[in-house]
PDB file of C-alpha atoms in Angstrom:
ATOM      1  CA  UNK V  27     -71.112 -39.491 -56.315  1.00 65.00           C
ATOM      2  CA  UNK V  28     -73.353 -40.755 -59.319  1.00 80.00           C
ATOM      3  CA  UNK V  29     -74.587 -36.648 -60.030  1.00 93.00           C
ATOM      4  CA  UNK V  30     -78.412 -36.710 -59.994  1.00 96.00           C
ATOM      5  CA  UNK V  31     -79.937 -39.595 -61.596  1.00 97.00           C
ATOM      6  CA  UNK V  32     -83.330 -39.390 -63.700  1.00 97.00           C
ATOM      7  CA  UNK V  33     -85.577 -42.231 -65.440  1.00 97.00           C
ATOM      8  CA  UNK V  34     -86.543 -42.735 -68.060  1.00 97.00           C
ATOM      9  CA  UNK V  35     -84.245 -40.895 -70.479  1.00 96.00           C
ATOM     10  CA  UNK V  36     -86.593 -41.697 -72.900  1.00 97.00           C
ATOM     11  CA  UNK V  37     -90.650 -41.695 -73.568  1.00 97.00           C
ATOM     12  CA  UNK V  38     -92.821 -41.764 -76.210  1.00 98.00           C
ATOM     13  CA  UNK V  39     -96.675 -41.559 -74.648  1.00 97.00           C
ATOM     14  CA  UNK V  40    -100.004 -41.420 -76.911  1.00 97.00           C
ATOM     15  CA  UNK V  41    -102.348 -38.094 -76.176  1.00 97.00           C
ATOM     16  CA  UNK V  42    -103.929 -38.217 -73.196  1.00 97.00           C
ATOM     17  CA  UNK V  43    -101.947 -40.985 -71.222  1.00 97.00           C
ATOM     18  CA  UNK V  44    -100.209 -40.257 -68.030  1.00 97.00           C
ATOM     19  CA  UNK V  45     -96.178 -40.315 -67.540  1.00 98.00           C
ATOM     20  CA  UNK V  46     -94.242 -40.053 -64.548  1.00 98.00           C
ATOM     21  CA  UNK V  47     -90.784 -39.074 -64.584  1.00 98.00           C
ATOM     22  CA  UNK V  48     -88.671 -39.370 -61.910  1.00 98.00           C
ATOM     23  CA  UNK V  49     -85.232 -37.756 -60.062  1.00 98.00           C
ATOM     24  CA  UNK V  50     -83.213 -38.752 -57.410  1.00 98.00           C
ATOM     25  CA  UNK V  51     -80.939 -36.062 -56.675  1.00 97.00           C
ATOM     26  CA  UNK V  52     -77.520 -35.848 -55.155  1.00 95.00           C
ATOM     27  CA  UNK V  53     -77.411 -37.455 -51.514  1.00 93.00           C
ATOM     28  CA  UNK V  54     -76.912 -34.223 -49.150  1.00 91.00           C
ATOM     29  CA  UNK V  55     -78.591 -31.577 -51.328  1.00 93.00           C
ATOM     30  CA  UNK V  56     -81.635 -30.415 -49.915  1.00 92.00           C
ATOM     31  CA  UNK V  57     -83.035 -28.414 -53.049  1.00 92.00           C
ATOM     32  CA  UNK V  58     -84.541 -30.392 -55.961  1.00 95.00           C
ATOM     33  CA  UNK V  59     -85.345 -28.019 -59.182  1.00 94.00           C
ATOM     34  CA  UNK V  60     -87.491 -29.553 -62.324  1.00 96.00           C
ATOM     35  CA  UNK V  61     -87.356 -27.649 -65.304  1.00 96.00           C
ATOM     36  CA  UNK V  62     -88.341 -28.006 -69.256  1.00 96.00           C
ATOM     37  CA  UNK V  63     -86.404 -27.297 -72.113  1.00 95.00           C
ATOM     38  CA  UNK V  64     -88.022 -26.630 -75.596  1.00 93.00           C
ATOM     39  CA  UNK V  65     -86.884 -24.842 -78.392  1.00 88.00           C
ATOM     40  CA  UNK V  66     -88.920 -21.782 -78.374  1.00 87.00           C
ATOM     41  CA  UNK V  67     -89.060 -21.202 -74.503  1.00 87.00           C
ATOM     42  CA  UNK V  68     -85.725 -22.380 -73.629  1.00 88.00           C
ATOM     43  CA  UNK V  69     -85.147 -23.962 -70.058  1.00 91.00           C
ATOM     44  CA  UNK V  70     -87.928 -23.126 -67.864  1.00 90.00           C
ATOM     45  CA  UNK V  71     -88.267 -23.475 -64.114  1.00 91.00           C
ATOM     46  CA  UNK V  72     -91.044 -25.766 -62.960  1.00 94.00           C
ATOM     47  CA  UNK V  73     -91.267 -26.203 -59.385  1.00 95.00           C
ATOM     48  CA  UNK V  74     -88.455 -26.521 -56.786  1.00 93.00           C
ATOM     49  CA  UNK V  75     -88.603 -28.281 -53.493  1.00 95.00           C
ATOM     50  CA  UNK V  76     -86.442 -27.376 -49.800  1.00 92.00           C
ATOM     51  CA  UNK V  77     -86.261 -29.768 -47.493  1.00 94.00           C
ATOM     52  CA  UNK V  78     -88.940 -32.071 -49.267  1.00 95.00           C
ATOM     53  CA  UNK V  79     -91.415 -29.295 -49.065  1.00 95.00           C
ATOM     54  CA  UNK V  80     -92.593 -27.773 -52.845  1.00 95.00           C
ATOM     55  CA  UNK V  81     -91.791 -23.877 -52.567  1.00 91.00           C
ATOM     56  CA  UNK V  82     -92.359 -22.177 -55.484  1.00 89.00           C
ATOM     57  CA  UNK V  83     -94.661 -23.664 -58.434  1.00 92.00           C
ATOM     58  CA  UNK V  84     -95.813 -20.639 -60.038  1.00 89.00           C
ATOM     59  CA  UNK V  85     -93.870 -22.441 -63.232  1.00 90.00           C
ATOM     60  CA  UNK V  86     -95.952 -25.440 -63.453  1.00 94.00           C
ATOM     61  CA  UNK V  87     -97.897 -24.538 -66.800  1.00 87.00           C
ATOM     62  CA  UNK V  88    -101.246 -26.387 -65.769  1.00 85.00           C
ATOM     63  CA  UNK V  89    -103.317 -28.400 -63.767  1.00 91.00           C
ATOM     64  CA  UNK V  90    -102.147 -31.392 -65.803  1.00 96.00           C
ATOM     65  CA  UNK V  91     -98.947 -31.078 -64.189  1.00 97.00           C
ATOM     66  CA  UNK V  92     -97.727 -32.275 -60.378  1.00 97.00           C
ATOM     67  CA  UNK V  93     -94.504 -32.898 -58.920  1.00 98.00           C
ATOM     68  CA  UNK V  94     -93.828 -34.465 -55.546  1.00 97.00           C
ATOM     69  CA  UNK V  95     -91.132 -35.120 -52.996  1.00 97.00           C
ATOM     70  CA  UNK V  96     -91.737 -37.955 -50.723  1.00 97.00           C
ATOM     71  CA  UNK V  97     -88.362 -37.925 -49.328  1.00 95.00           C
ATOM     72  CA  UNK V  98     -85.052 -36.966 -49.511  1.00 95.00           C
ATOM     73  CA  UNK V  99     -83.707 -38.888 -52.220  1.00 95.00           C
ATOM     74  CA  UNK V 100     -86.688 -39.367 -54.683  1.00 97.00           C
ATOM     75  CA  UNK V 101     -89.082 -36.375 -57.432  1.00 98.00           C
ATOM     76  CA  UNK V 102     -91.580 -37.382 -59.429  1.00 98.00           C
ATOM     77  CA  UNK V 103     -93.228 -34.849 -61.833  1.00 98.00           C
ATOM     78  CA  UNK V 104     -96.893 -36.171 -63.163  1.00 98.00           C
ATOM     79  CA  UNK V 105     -98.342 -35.054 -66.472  1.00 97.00           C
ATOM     80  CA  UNK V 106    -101.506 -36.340 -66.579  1.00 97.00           C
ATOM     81  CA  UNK V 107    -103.361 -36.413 -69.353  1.00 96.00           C
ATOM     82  CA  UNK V 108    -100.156 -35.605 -71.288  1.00 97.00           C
ATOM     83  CA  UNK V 109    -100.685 -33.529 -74.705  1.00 96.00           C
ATOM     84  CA  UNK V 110     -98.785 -33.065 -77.550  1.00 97.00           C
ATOM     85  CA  UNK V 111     -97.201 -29.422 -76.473  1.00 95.00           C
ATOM     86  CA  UNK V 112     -95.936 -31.349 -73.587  1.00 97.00           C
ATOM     87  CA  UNK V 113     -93.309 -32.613 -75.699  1.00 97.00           C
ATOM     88  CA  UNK V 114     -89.576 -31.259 -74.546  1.00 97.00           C
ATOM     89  CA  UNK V 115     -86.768 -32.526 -72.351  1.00 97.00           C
ATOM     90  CA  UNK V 116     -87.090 -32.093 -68.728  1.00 98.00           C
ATOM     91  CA  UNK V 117     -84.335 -32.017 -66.105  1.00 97.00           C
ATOM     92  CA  UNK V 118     -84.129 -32.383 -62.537  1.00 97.00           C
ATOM     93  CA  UNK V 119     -81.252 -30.306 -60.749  1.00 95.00           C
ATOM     94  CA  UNK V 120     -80.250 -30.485 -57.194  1.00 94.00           C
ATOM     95  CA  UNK V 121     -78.677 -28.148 -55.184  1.00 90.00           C
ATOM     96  CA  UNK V 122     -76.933 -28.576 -51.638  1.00 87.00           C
ATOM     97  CA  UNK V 123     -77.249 -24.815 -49.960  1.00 78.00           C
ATOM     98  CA  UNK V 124     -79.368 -22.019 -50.856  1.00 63.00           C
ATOM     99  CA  UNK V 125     -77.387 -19.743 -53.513  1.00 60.00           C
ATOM    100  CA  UNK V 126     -74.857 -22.608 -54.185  1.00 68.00           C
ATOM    101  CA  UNK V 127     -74.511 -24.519 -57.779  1.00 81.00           C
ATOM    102  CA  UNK V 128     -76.850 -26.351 -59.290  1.00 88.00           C
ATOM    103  CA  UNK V 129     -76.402 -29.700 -60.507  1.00 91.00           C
ATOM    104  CA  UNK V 130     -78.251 -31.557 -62.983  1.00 94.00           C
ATOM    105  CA  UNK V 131     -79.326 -34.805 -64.581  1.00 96.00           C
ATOM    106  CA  UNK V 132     -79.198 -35.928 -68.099  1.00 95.00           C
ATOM    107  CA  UNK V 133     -82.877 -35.146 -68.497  1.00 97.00           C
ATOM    108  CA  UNK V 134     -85.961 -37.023 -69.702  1.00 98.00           C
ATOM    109  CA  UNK V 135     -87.087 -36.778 -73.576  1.00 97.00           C
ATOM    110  CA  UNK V 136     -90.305 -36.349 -73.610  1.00 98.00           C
ATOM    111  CA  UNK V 137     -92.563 -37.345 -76.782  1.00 98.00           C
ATOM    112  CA  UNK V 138     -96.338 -37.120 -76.880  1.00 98.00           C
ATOM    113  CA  UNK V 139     -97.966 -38.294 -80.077  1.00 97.00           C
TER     114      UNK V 139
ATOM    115  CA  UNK M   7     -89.236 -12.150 -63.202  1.00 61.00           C
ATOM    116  CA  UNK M   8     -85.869 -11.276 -64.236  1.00 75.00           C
ATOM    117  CA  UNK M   9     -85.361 -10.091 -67.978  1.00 86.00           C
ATOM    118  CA  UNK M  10     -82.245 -12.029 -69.067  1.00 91.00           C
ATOM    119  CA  UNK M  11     -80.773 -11.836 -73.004  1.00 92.00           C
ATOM    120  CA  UNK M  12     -77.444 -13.134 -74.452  1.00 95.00           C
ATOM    121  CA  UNK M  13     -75.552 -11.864 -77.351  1.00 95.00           C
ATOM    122  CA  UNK M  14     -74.779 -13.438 -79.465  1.00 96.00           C
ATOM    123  CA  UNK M  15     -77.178 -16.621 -80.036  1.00 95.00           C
ATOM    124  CA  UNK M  16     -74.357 -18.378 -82.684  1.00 97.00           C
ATOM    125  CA  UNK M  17     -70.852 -17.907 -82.289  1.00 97.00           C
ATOM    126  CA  UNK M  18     -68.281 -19.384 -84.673  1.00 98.00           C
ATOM    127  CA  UNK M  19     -64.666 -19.375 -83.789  1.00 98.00           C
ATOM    128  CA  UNK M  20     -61.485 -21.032 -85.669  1.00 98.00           C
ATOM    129  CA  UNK M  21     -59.359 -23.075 -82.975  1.00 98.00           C
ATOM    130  CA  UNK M  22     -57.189 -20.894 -80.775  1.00 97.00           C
ATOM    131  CA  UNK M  23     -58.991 -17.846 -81.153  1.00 97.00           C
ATOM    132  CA  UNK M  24     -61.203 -16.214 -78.307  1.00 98.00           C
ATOM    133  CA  UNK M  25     -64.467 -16.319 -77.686  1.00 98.00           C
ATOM    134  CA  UNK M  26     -67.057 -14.115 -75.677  1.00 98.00           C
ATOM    135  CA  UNK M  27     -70.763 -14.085 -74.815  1.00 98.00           C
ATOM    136  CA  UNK M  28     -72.612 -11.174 -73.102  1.00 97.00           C
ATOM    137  CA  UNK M  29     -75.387 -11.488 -71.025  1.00 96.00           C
ATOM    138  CA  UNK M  30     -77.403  -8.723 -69.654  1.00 96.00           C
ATOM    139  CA  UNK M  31     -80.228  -9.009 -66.904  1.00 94.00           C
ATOM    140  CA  UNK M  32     -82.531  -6.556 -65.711  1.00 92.00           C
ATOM    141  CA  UNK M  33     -83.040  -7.067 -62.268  1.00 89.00           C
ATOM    142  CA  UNK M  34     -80.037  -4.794 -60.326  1.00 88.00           C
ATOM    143  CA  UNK M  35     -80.969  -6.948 -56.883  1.00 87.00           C
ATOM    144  CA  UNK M  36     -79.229 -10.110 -58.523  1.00 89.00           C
ATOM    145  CA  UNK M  37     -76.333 -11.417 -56.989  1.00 87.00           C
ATOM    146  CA  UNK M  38     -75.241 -14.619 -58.326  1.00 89.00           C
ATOM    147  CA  UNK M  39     -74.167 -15.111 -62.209  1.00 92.00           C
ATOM    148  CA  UNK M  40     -73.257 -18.651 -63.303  1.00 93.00           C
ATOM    149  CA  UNK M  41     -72.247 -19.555 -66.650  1.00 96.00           C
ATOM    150  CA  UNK M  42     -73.350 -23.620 -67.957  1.00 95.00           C
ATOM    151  CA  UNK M  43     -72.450 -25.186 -70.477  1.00 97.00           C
ATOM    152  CA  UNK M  44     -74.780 -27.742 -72.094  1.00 96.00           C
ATOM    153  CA  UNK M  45     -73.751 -30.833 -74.504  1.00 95.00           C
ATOM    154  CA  UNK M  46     -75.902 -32.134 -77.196  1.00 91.00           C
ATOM    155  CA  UNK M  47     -77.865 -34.631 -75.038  1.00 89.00           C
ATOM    156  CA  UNK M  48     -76.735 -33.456 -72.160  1.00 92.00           C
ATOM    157  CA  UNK M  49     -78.021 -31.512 -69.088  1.00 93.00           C
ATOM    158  CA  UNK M  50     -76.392 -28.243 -68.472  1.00 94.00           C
ATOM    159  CA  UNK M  51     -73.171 -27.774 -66.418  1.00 94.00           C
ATOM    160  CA  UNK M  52     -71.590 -25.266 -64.457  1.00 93.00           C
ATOM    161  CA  UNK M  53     -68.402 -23.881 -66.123  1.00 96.00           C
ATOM    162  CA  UNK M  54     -68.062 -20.754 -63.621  1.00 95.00           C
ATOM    163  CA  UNK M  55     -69.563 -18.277 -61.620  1.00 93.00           C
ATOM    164  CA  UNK M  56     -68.986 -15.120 -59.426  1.00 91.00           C
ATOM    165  CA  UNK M  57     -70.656 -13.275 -56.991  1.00 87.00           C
ATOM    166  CA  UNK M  58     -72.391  -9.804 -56.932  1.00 80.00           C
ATOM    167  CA  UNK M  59     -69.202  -8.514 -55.039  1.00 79.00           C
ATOM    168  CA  UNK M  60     -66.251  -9.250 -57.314  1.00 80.00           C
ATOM    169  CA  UNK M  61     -65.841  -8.120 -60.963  1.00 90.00           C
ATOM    170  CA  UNK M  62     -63.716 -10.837 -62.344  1.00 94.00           C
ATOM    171  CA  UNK M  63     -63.105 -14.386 -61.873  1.00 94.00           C
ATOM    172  CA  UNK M  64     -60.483 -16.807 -64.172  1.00 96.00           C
ATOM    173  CA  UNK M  65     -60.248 -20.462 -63.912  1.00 94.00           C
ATOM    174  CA  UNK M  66     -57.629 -21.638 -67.043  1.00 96.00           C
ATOM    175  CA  UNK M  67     -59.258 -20.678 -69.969  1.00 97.00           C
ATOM    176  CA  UNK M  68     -62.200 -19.300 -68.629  1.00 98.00           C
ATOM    177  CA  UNK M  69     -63.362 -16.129 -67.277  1.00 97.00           C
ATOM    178  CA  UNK M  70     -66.522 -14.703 -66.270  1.00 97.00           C
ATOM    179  CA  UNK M  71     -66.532  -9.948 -66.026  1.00 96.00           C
ATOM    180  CA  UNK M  72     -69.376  -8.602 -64.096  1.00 95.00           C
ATOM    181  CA  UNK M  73     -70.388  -5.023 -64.715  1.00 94.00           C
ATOM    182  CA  UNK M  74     -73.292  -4.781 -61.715  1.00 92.00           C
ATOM    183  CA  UNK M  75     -73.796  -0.672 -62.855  1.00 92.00           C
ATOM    184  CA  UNK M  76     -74.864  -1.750 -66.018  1.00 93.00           C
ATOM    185  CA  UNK M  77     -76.268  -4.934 -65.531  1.00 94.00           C
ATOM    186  CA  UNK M  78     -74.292  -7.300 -67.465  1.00 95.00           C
ATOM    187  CA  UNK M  79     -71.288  -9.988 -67.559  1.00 96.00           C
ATOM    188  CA  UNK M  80     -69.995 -11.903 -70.119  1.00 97.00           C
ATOM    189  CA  UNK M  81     -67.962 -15.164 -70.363  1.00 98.00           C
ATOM    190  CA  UNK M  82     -64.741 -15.286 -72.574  1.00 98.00           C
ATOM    191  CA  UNK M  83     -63.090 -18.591 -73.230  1.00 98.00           C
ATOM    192  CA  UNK M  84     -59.405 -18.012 -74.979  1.00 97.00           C
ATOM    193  CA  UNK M  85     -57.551 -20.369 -76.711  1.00 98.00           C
ATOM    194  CA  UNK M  86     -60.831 -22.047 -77.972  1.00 98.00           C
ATOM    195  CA  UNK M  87     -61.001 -26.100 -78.802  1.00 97.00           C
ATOM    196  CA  UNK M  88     -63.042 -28.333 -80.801  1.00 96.00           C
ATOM    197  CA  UNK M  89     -64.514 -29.467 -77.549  1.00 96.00           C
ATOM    198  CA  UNK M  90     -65.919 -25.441 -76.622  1.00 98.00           C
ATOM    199  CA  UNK M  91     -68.480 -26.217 -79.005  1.00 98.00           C
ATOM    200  CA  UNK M  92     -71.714 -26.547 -77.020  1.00 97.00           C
ATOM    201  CA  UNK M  93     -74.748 -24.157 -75.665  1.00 97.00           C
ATOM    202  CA  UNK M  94     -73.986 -21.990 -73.568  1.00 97.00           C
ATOM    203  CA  UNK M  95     -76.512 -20.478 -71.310  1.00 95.00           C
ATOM    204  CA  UNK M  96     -76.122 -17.490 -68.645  1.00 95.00           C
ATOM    205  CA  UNK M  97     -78.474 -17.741 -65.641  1.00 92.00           C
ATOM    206  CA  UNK M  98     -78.420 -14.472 -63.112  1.00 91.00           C
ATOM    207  CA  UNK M  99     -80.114 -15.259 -60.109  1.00 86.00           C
ATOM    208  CA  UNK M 100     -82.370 -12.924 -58.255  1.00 77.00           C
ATOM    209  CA  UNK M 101     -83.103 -13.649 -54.522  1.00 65.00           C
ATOM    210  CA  UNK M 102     -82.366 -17.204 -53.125  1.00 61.00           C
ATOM    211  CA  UNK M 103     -83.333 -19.960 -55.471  1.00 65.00           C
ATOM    212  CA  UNK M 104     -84.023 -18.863 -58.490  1.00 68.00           C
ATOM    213  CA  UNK M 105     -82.101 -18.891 -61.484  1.00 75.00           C
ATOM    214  CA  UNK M 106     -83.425 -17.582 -65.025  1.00 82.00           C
ATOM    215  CA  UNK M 107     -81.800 -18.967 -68.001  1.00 88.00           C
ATOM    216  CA  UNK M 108     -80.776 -16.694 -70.715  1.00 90.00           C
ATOM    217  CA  UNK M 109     -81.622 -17.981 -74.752  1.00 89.00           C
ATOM    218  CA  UNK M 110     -78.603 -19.517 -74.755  1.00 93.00           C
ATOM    219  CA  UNK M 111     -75.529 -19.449 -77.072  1.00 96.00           C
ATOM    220  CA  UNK M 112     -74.300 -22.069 -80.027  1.00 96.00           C
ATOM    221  CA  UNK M 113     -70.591 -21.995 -80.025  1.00 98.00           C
ATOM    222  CA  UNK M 114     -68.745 -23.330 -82.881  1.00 98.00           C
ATOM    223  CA  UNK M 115     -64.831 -24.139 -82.926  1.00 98.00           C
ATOM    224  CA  UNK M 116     -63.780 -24.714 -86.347  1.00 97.00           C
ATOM    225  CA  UNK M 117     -60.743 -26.953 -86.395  1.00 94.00           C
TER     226      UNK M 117
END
């Protein structure tokens, strides 16, 4: 299996334009985490998704944010209009059964100017 | 949320010599408690785990204590390499889904 898979792995943005990253996790796991990693708050749980369906999302910081799941096999998370705090490396992890390991991508560097 | 904090947040080790990280977590209904390890540039990665009913688990060079009474477990690597050095970050979870990271640890094998 080719693990979880996330584009870019790489973006520089200007202030107040919109980026889209995007995950597809590994086939067969029906939970899809997105988290953000920064220096002073660490790794940070987002949103995660079951079955498609967003569950908890009480870690999405603002309105700015937005994360979907059309199906199976594809995330997006939406910051829109990005700012300069927004900056950080965010990672997708996907998980097959509820309680089991989580397993994640290489992660998206994130730089807002 | 769960209260998580690991000690300590550097470690430097020479090669060979053991190496141990604590973690303690504050909520006593957690039941899960993985250890990952994370690369520079990398995401993180599972190293081990074990489960609310089982105080010790090995796998080679690793192993991961669990002390549920008072609310910690640690990981302990022996016979460290060059290739130990990385962030490591506990992550007790607490119901079904979530996990919450500890700070994280820098571990640094000398050669």
């Amino acid at each position: 299996d080719a693990g979880v898979i996330q584009s870019p792995r790489h973006e520089v943005t200007e202030m107040g334009q919109e980026v889209t990253l995007r995950c597809k996790p590994i086939s067969g796991h029906d939970y899809l985490f997105w988290y953000r990693q920064t220096m002073m708050r660490g790794l940070e749980l987002l949103i995660y998704f079951n079955n498609n369906v967003p569950i908890d999302d009480s870690g999405m910081p603002e309105d700015r944010f937005s994360a979907k799941m059309p199906n199976a096999s594809f995330s997006t998370l939406k910051i829109q209009p990005s700012e300069p705090r927004d900056s950080a490396v965010y990672f997708c992890a996907s998980r097959r059964t509820s309680g089991g390991d989580q397993y994640f991508g290489p992660g998206t560097r994130l730089l807002v100017l | 949320g769960e209260n998580v904090e690991q000690h300590p947040s550097t470690l430097s080790v020479q090669e060979g010599d053991s190496a141990v990280i604590k973690c303690t977590y504050s909520d006593s209904a957690s039941n899960y408690f993985p250890w990952y390890k994370q690369e520079l540039g990398k995401g993180p990665q599972l190293i081990i785990d074990i489960r609310s009913n089982v105080g010790e688990k090995k796998d080679q060079r690793i192993a991961v204590t669990l002390n549920k009474t008072a609310k910690h477990f640690s990981l302990h690597i022996t016979e460290t390499q060059p290739e130990d050095s990385a962030v490591y970050f506990c992550a007790p979870q607490t119901g079904a889904n979530n996990l919450f990271f500890g700070t994280g640890t820098r571990l640094t094998v000398i050669p």
